[in-house]
Amino acid sequence: MLTRLSLRKSLPLLLGIFGLMFTVLLTTWHLPTRIEETLTDWRDHTAQHLALLQSSLSDHRRLGRNAELETELADLASLEGVRWAMVIGPDLQIIATTRLGLTAERLELIDWPAVAQSRHRLLRQLFDDFSKGGNALQVDFDSFRASGGEALENHCRFEALHTHLRDAQGHTQHWNDWPSEYRDPISPAVEAFAREHADEVSYHAFGQWLMARGLERAQVAARSAGMRIGLISDLAVGADGGGSQAWSRQAELLASLSVGAPPDIMNRDGQNWGISAFSPWGLRQNGFRAYIEMLRANLAHAGGMRIDHVLGLKRLWVVPAGADPKRGVYLNFPFDDMLRLLCLEAWRHQAVILGEDLGTIPHGLRDVLAARGILGMRVLLFEQHDGHFQTPAQYPAQAL
């Protein structure tokens, strides 16, 4: 499950993942053909698109087991009428379509809501076909849901609730604005909703499953092709306070505070990033549950993980809701415990850890991280003294 990503920042990423994740299912799942005839113009357009896609993926993100690209699924803008289509196999057989309005090529800017709607329609059709039963991958899907446990179930329930509980204008809402009985993930009302909307909850689990399988296959392909690390995941510094993690792990996050940065030479007004942070007290009281869930989710299908603002393991600049960033304070975290857990999960997953250690750095932090084998980062623009850039020999061995 994808966690600790701001929804506003992650929408393009999620839309991209939607384009990738269908490939896994279609390798072993033969869907009925939606359109019988094959159009010559579409065949030519599709062939060119796939050739470009295969070329771009061949170096580092080529899909398929044993380093072979078994199938590629691409979403295509058509010439007329049908706006997006999925294709599979060497015969480029069109198996699903949906209309968008204007073709993507004719738009000056990307229409994210329209693209999202299109992708969800395709995903929903796949899920409806899959749910008819008799699919060989059903056991794998059931196993995925069982292993995801409470964290996955809560996320899927949240997504279903978020879609269902709209305001008077039909817009989705922050979970704090939901009716009170739905603000608690373990309330009887939420349990009843999950039973009554079991199909919708399963639909969101289906999407998470496809994403996980797609990432798994990409990592297997990368390692099989000779890459020692393969994919490197990126762990954001905080989570959207209106997202599923903030709702399902309320005791472990500080949704009323926003993470940012104090005033410095680069930004004299300070920064407010609009994302929430873990609660140091909540983490301890709950055995660091949310933190461990987050680490395992991000390391599940990656050979490495970059931690944005790794300084947050020790302290974060937090700002009350609506306050000026200059009015913030440093909030200290149980650094030793969090660092030990990070190293333990990295060892279990045999993954390299990269820590983005820029900004106002606590004294000695880089040395402690380096001693644990956590790599640091340096930005060329900042690595200069008296107008001269540092030589390669002056860079720390642990820095990227």
Short mmCIF file of C-alpha atoms in Angstrom, two decimals:
data_model
loop_
_atom_site.label_atom_id
_atom_site.label_comp_id
_atom_site.label_asym_id
_atom_site.label_seq_id
_atom_site.Cartn_x
_atom_site.Cartn_y
_atom_site.Cartn_z
CA MET A 1 0.00 0.00 0.00
CA LEU A 2 1.20 3.45 -0.84
CA THR A 3 1.50 5.55 2.34
CA ARG A 4 2.79 8.93 3.54
CA LEU A 5 2.35 10.60 0.16
CA SER A 6 0.51 13.87 -0.15
CA LEU A 7 -2.55 13.23 -2.29
CA ARG A 8 -2.00 16.46 -4.13
CA LYS A 9 1.54 15.47 -5.06
CA SER A 10 0.86 11.81 -5.70
CA LEU A 11 -2.01 12.07 -8.22
CA PRO A 12 0.28 12.10 -11.30
CA LEU A 13 2.26 9.20 -9.81
CA LEU A 14 -0.89 7.17 -9.17
CA LEU A 15 -2.17 7.82 -12.67
CA GLY A 16 1.15 6.61 -14.04
CA ILE A 17 1.00 3.49 -11.91
CA PHE A 18 -2.49 2.76 -13.23
CA GLY A 19 -0.96 2.60 -16.72
CA LEU A 20 1.62 0.08 -15.49
CA MET A 21 -0.26 -2.16 -13.12
CA PHE A 22 -2.65 -3.80 -15.59
CA THR A 23 0.25 -5.60 -17.31
CA VAL A 24 0.69 -8.16 -14.56
CA LEU A 25 -2.86 -9.42 -14.56
CA LEU A 26 -3.05 -9.69 -18.32
CA THR A 27 -0.03 -11.99 -18.49
CA THR A 28 -2.08 -14.94 -17.25
CA TRP A 29 -5.62 -13.60 -17.51
CA HIS A 30 -7.32 -13.74 -20.91
CA LEU A 31 -10.16 -11.22 -20.96
CA PRO A 32 -12.90 -11.42 -23.60
CA THR A 33 -12.21 -9.20 -26.59
CA ARG A 34 -14.25 -6.00 -26.42
CA ILE A 35 -13.83 -5.02 -30.05
CA GLU A 36 -13.59 -7.68 -32.72
CA GLU A 37 -12.26 -5.68 -35.65
CA THR A 38 -8.70 -4.36 -35.76
CA LEU A 39 -8.21 -0.95 -37.31
CA THR A 40 -5.12 -0.49 -39.45
CA ASP A 41 -4.50 3.06 -38.27
CA TRP A 42 -4.70 1.98 -34.63
CA ARG A 43 -2.38 -0.95 -35.27
CA ASP A 44 0.28 1.32 -36.75
CA HIS A 45 -0.12 3.90 -33.97
CA THR A 46 0.03 1.21 -31.30
CA ALA A 47 3.08 -0.50 -32.78
CA GLN A 48 5.00 2.78 -32.76
CA HIS A 49 3.89 3.51 -29.19
CA LEU A 50 4.96 0.11 -27.90
CA ALA A 51 8.29 0.30 -29.70
CA LEU A 52 9.04 3.56 -27.91
CA LEU A 53 7.82 2.17 -24.61
CA GLN A 54 9.91 -0.99 -24.89
CA SER A 55 12.97 1.04 -25.83
CA SER A 56 12.60 3.39 -22.85
CA LEU A 57 12.13 0.51 -20.43
CA SER A 58 14.87 -1.74 -21.76
CA ASP A 59 17.63 -0.27 -19.61
CA HIS A 60 16.11 -0.19 -16.15
CA ARG A 61 12.36 -0.81 -15.89
CA ARG A 62 11.63 -3.56 -18.37
CA LEU A 63 8.65 -5.60 -17.21
CA GLY A 64 8.41 -9.36 -17.09
CA ARG A 65 9.97 -12.30 -15.29
CA ASN A 66 13.37 -13.68 -16.27
CA ALA A 67 14.22 -10.35 -17.87
CA GLU A 68 11.76 -10.91 -20.71
CA LEU A 69 9.02 -8.51 -21.65
CA GLU A 70 6.06 -10.88 -21.80
CA THR A 71 3.34 -8.30 -22.39
CA GLU A 72 3.07 -4.53 -22.42
CA LEU A 73 -0.12 -2.66 -21.70
CA ALA A 74 -0.29 0.89 -22.92
CA ASP A 75 -3.09 3.41 -22.76
CA LEU A 76 -3.51 5.09 -26.08
CA ALA A 77 -5.16 8.21 -27.41
CA SER A 78 -7.10 7.28 -30.55
CA LEU A 79 -7.50 9.12 -33.81
CA GLU A 80 -11.29 9.42 -33.67
CA GLY A 81 -14.08 8.57 -31.22
CA VAL A 82 -12.68 6.13 -28.70
CA ARG A 83 -10.30 8.08 -26.51
CA TRP A 84 -8.28 5.48 -24.62
CA ALA A 85 -7.68 1.80 -25.30
CA MET A 86 -5.71 -1.06 -23.79
CA VAL A 87 -3.74 -3.48 -25.96
CA ILE A 88 -2.15 -6.82 -25.25
CA GLY A 89 0.18 -9.22 -26.98
CA PRO A 90 1.97 -9.11 -30.33
CA ASP A 91 -1.28 -8.96 -32.29
CA LEU A 92 -2.13 -5.63 -30.57
CA GLN A 93 -5.67 -6.79 -29.93
CA ILE A 94 -7.85 -4.04 -28.45
CA ILE A 95 -9.60 -5.38 -25.34
CA ALA A 96 -11.09 -2.36 -23.56
CA THR A 97 -12.07 1.19 -24.42
CA THR A 98 -13.67 4.24 -22.88
CA ARG A 99 -14.54 7.72 -24.10
CA LEU A 100 -13.00 10.95 -22.83
CA GLY A 101 -14.14 13.76 -25.11
CA LEU A 102 -11.20 15.46 -26.80
CA THR A 103 -8.19 13.28 -27.48
CA ALA A 104 -5.16 13.76 -25.26
CA GLU A 105 -3.10 14.90 -28.24
CA ARG A 106 -5.42 17.82 -28.86
CA LEU A 107 -5.29 19.17 -25.32
CA GLU A 108 -2.81 21.90 -24.53
CA LEU A 109 -2.67 20.80 -20.88
CA ILE A 110 -3.30 17.43 -19.25
CA ASP A 111 -6.85 17.09 -17.96
CA TRP A 112 -6.02 15.11 -14.81
CA PRO A 113 -9.66 14.57 -13.66
CA ALA A 114 -10.67 13.29 -17.08
CA VAL A 115 -7.65 10.99 -17.30
CA ALA A 116 -8.31 9.69 -13.79
CA GLN A 117 -11.94 9.01 -14.69
CA SER A 118 -10.85 7.10 -17.78
CA ARG A 119 -8.35 4.99 -15.87
CA HIS A 120 -10.88 4.17 -13.17
CA ARG A 121 -13.39 3.05 -15.78
CA LEU A 122 -10.86 0.66 -17.27
CA LEU A 123 -9.83 -0.59 -13.86
CA ARG A 124 -13.45 -1.07 -12.85
CA GLN A 125 -14.13 -3.15 -15.97
CA LEU A 126 -11.16 -5.36 -15.17
CA PHE A 127 -12.36 -5.78 -11.61
CA ASP A 128 -15.91 -6.61 -12.67
CA ASP A 129 -14.63 -9.30 -15.03
CA PHE A 130 -12.27 -10.64 -12.39
CA SER A 131 -15.06 -10.77 -9.80
CA LYS A 132 -17.15 -13.13 -11.92
CA GLY A 133 -15.04 -15.95 -10.47
CA GLY A 134 -13.04 -18.84 -11.84
CA ASN A 135 -9.84 -16.84 -12.28
CA ALA A 136 -6.52 -18.53 -11.61
CA LEU A 137 -5.23 -15.42 -9.82
CA GLN A 138 -8.03 -15.37 -7.26
CA VAL A 139 -5.91 -17.26 -4.73
CA ASP A 140 -3.11 -14.74 -5.09
CA PHE A 141 -5.52 -11.84 -4.64
CA ASP A 142 -7.01 -13.43 -1.52
CA SER A 143 -3.52 -14.02 -0.13
CA PHE A 144 -2.59 -10.39 -0.79
CA ARG A 145 -5.62 -9.13 1.11
CA ALA A 146 -4.96 -11.47 4.02
CA SER A 147 -1.30 -10.49 4.29
CA GLY A 148 -2.18 -6.78 4.04
CA GLY A 149 -4.16 -7.12 7.23
CA GLU A 150 -5.73 -4.21 9.05
CA ALA A 151 -3.64 -1.55 7.33
CA LEU A 152 -4.79 -2.56 3.84
CA GLU A 153 -8.39 -3.07 4.91
CA ASN A 154 -8.54 0.35 6.55
CA HIS A 155 -7.07 2.00 3.48
CA CYS A 156 -9.64 0.37 1.18
CA ARG A 157 -12.50 1.26 3.52
CA PHE A 158 -11.26 4.84 3.61
CA GLU A 159 -11.18 5.06 -0.17
CA ALA A 160 -14.73 3.74 -0.39
CA LEU A 161 -15.93 6.16 2.28
CA HIS A 162 -14.07 9.06 0.68
CA THR A 163 -15.88 8.41 -2.59
CA HIS A 164 -19.27 7.90 -0.93
CA LEU A 165 -19.39 10.72 1.67
CA ARG A 166 -19.56 13.85 -0.46
CA ASP A 167 -20.64 17.37 0.45
CA ALA A 168 -23.75 19.16 -0.79
CA GLN A 169 -21.95 20.21 -3.98
CA GLY A 170 -20.89 16.63 -4.71
CA HIS A 171 -17.23 17.12 -3.80
CA THR A 172 -15.17 14.73 -1.71
CA GLN A 173 -14.39 15.90 1.83
CA HIS A 174 -11.70 15.81 4.47
CA TRP A 175 -12.52 12.93 6.82
CA ASN A 176 -12.88 15.41 9.69
CA ASP A 177 -15.95 16.72 7.85
CA TRP A 178 -17.59 13.30 7.59
CA PRO A 179 -20.49 12.45 9.88
CA SER A 180 -19.01 11.72 13.32
CA GLU A 181 -19.82 8.01 13.21
CA TYR A 182 -17.47 7.54 10.24
CA ARG A 183 -14.47 9.38 11.69
CA ASP A 184 -13.44 6.40 13.81
CA PRO A 185 -12.11 3.49 11.69
CA ILE A 186 -13.27 0.88 14.24
CA SER A 187 -16.76 2.30 14.79
CA PRO A 188 -19.85 0.11 14.23
CA ALA A 189 -20.91 2.50 11.46
CA VAL A 190 -17.69 1.90 9.52
CA GLU A 191 -18.04 -1.86 10.00
CA ALA A 192 -21.61 -1.71 8.69
CA PHE A 193 -20.53 0.44 5.72
CA ALA A 194 -17.79 -2.05 4.83
CA ARG A 195 -20.31 -4.91 4.81
CA GLU A 196 -22.86 -2.99 2.76
CA HIS A 197 -20.23 -1.80 0.28
CA ALA A 198 -18.02 -4.89 0.25
CA ASP A 199 -17.72 -4.79 -3.54
CA GLU A 200 -16.39 -1.21 -3.47
CA VAL A 201 -13.89 -2.05 -0.73
CA SER A 202 -12.72 -5.06 -2.75
CA TYR A 203 -12.35 -2.85 -5.82
CA HIS A 204 -9.81 -0.67 -4.03
CA ALA A 205 -7.99 -3.75 -2.74
CA PHE A 206 -7.88 -4.98 -6.34
CA GLY A 207 -6.12 -1.79 -7.42
CA GLN A 208 -3.57 -2.09 -4.60
CA TRP A 209 -2.96 -5.72 -5.57
CA LEU A 210 -2.28 -4.85 -9.21
CA MET A 211 0.10 -2.08 -8.19
CA ALA A 212 1.99 -4.44 -5.88
CA ARG A 213 2.26 -7.11 -8.57
CA GLY A 214 3.41 -4.56 -11.13
CA LEU A 215 6.14 -3.26 -8.84
CA GLU A 216 7.18 -6.81 -7.98
CA ARG A 217 7.56 -7.76 -11.63
CA ALA A 218 9.47 -4.57 -12.43
CA GLN A 219 11.90 -5.32 -9.59
CA VAL A 220 12.33 -8.95 -10.65
CA ALA A 221 12.99 -7.85 -14.22
CA ALA A 222 15.53 -5.25 -13.10
CA ARG A 223 17.43 -7.70 -10.90
CA SER A 224 17.27 -10.43 -13.55
CA ALA A 225 18.77 -8.02 -16.08
CA GLY A 226 21.80 -7.54 -13.84
CA MET A 227 20.92 -4.52 -11.73
CA ARG A 228 22.22 -5.03 -8.19
CA ILE A 229 19.68 -2.70 -6.56
CA GLY A 230 16.84 -2.30 -9.04
CA LEU A 231 13.99 -0.04 -8.01
CA ILE A 232 14.52 2.60 -5.32
CA SER A 233 11.36 3.74 -3.57
CA ASP A 234 10.90 7.27 -2.24
CA LEU A 235 9.58 7.84 1.27
CA ALA A 236 7.92 11.23 1.75
CA VAL A 237 8.56 13.22 4.92
CA GLY A 238 4.90 13.29 5.92
CA ALA A 239 1.37 12.24 5.08
CA ASP A 240 -1.67 14.17 3.93
CA GLY A 241 -3.71 14.90 7.03
CA GLY A 242 -6.84 14.15 5.04
CA GLY A 243 -5.61 10.76 3.82
CA SER A 244 -6.17 7.16 4.86
CA GLN A 245 -3.15 6.88 7.15
CA ALA A 246 -4.16 9.93 9.16
CA TRP A 247 -7.69 8.50 9.48
CA SER A 248 -6.75 4.92 10.34
CA ARG A 249 -3.79 5.70 12.64
CA GLN A 250 -5.10 8.80 14.40
CA ALA A 251 -3.31 8.05 17.67
CA GLU A 252 0.03 7.87 15.87
CA LEU A 253 -0.15 11.00 13.71
CA LEU A 254 -0.44 14.70 14.54
CA ALA A 255 -3.02 15.73 11.96
CA SER A 256 -3.43 19.22 13.46
CA LEU A 257 0.23 20.11 12.89
CA SER A 258 2.01 20.68 9.60
CA VAL A 259 5.63 19.81 8.83
CA GLY A 260 7.86 22.50 7.39
CA ALA A 261 11.24 24.16 7.78
CA PRO A 262 12.47 27.10 9.85
CA PRO A 263 13.68 30.34 8.24
CA ASP A 264 17.13 29.95 6.70
CA ILE A 265 19.36 31.56 4.10
CA MET A 266 17.36 29.95 1.27
CA ASN A 267 13.92 30.89 2.60
CA ARG A 268 13.80 33.65 5.19
CA ASP A 269 10.06 33.18 5.80
CA GLY A 270 10.34 29.49 6.62
CA GLN A 271 8.28 26.78 4.96
CA ASN A 272 4.97 25.04 5.60
CA TRP A 273 4.66 21.83 3.57
CA GLY A 274 1.03 21.11 4.43
CA ILE A 275 1.60 17.52 5.55
CA SER A 276 1.24 15.89 8.96
CA ALA A 277 3.87 14.08 11.02
CA PHE A 278 4.03 11.10 13.32
CA SER A 279 3.33 11.62 17.00
CA PRO A 280 6.41 10.66 19.07
CA TRP A 281 4.18 9.66 21.97
CA GLY A 282 1.70 7.81 19.77
CA LEU A 283 4.47 5.82 18.12
CA ARG A 284 5.83 4.63 21.46
CA GLN A 285 2.39 3.80 22.85
CA ASN A 286 1.55 1.69 19.80
CA GLY A 287 4.85 -0.11 19.38
CA PHE A 288 5.83 2.03 16.35
CA ARG A 289 3.10 0.22 14.40
CA ALA A 290 2.42 2.88 11.76
CA TYR A 291 6.13 3.53 11.26
CA ILE A 292 6.90 -0.16 10.71
CA GLU A 293 3.92 -0.55 8.35
CA MET A 294 5.23 2.38 6.34
CA LEU A 295 8.77 1.01 6.08
CA ARG A 296 7.63 -2.46 5.06
CA ALA A 297 5.24 -1.13 2.43
CA ASN A 298 7.92 1.00 0.82
CA LEU A 299 10.59 -1.72 0.92
CA ALA A 300 8.35 -4.56 -0.25
CA HIS A 301 9.33 -4.37 -3.92
CA ALA A 302 12.48 -2.26 -3.95
CA GLY A 303 16.20 -2.77 -3.57
CA GLY A 304 16.61 0.62 -1.96
CA MET A 305 14.71 3.48 -0.38
CA ARG A 306 15.36 7.21 -0.42
CA ILE A 307 14.10 8.98 2.71
CA ASP A 308 13.04 12.53 2.07
CA HIS A 309 14.28 14.86 4.84
CA VAL A 310 15.95 12.11 6.83
CA LEU A 311 16.50 14.72 9.55
CA GLY A 312 12.90 13.94 10.50
CA LEU A 313 14.05 10.77 12.23
CA LYS A 314 15.53 13.06 14.88
CA ARG A 315 13.40 16.20 14.79
CA LEU A 316 10.86 18.03 12.63
CA TRP A 317 9.87 21.67 12.39
CA VAL A 318 6.12 21.65 13.02
CA VAL A 319 3.63 24.47 12.62
CA PRO A 320 0.10 24.68 14.09
CA ALA A 321 -2.67 24.72 11.52
CA GLY A 322 -3.00 28.18 9.97
CA ALA A 323 0.08 29.59 11.72
CA ASP A 324 3.04 31.36 10.17
CA PRO A 325 6.00 28.97 9.60
CA LYS A 326 8.12 31.32 11.71
CA ARG A 327 5.93 30.38 14.69
CA GLY A 328 6.86 26.73 14.47
CA VAL A 329 8.99 24.71 16.87
CA TYR A 330 11.20 21.64 16.66
CA LEU A 331 9.53 18.40 17.71
CA ASN A 332 11.97 15.72 18.83
CA PHE A 333 11.49 12.05 17.89
CA PRO A 334 12.76 8.80 19.44
CA PHE A 335 15.71 8.81 17.06
CA ASP A 336 17.57 5.76 18.38
CA ASP A 337 14.46 3.56 18.24
CA MET A 338 13.45 4.75 14.79
CA LEU A 339 16.96 4.35 13.42
CA ARG A 340 17.24 0.81 14.80
CA LEU A 341 13.90 -0.15 13.27
CA LEU A 342 14.91 1.38 9.93
CA CYS A 343 18.15 -0.60 9.88
CA LEU A 344 16.34 -3.79 10.89
CA GLU A 345 13.80 -3.51 8.07
CA ALA A 346 16.54 -2.58 5.56
CA TRP A 347 18.46 -5.72 6.58
CA ARG A 348 15.35 -7.89 6.33
CA HIS A 349 14.66 -6.60 2.83
CA GLN A 350 18.35 -6.48 1.84
CA ALA A 351 17.91 -2.87 0.78
CA VAL A 352 20.19 0.15 0.64
CA ILE A 353 18.97 3.32 2.40
CA LEU A 354 19.57 6.84 1.08
CA GLY A 355 18.94 9.75 3.41
CA GLU A 356 18.29 13.21 2.00
CA ASP A 357 20.32 15.09 4.61
CA LEU A 358 20.04 18.70 3.45
CA GLY A 359 18.87 21.76 5.32
CA THR A 360 19.44 22.69 8.96
CA ILE A 361 21.25 19.56 10.15
CA PRO A 362 21.59 18.61 13.84
CA HIS A 363 25.22 18.36 14.91
CA GLY A 364 26.70 14.91 14.42
CA LEU A 365 23.66 13.45 12.61
CA ARG A 366 25.50 12.73 9.38
CA ASP A 367 28.21 10.83 11.25
CA VAL A 368 25.62 8.69 13.06
CA LEU A 369 23.83 7.86 9.80
CA ALA A 370 27.07 7.06 8.03
CA ALA A 371 28.09 4.72 10.84
CA ARG A 372 24.89 2.77 10.17
CA GLY A 373 25.62 2.56 6.44
CA ILE A 374 22.96 5.11 5.44
CA LEU A 375 24.06 7.10 2.42
CA GLY A 376 23.76 10.89 2.31
CA MET A 377 23.14 13.34 -0.50
CA ARG A 378 24.87 16.45 -1.78
CA VAL A 379 23.67 19.11 -4.25
CA LEU A 380 26.37 20.49 -6.53
CA LEU A 381 25.06 24.05 -6.30
CA PHE A 382 25.60 24.09 -2.54
CA GLU A 383 28.97 22.31 -2.54
CA GLN A 384 31.25 25.32 -3.00
CA HIS A 385 33.47 27.53 -0.90
CA ASP A 386 34.68 31.05 -1.72
CA GLY A 387 33.20 30.73 -5.20
CA HIS A 388 34.91 27.42 -6.00
CA PHE A 389 33.20 24.04 -6.28
CA GLN A 390 34.56 21.16 -4.28
CA THR A 391 36.64 18.56 -6.08
CA PRO A 392 35.36 14.96 -6.27
CA ALA A 393 37.94 13.93 -3.66
CA GLN A 394 36.38 16.34 -1.15
CA TYR A 395 32.97 14.66 -1.24
CA PRO A 396 32.21 12.10 1.51
CA ALA A 397 32.35 8.50 0.37
CA GLN A 398 28.77 7.99 1.60
CA ALA A 399 27.30 10.88 -0.42
CA LEU A 400 25.41 10.74 -3.69
#
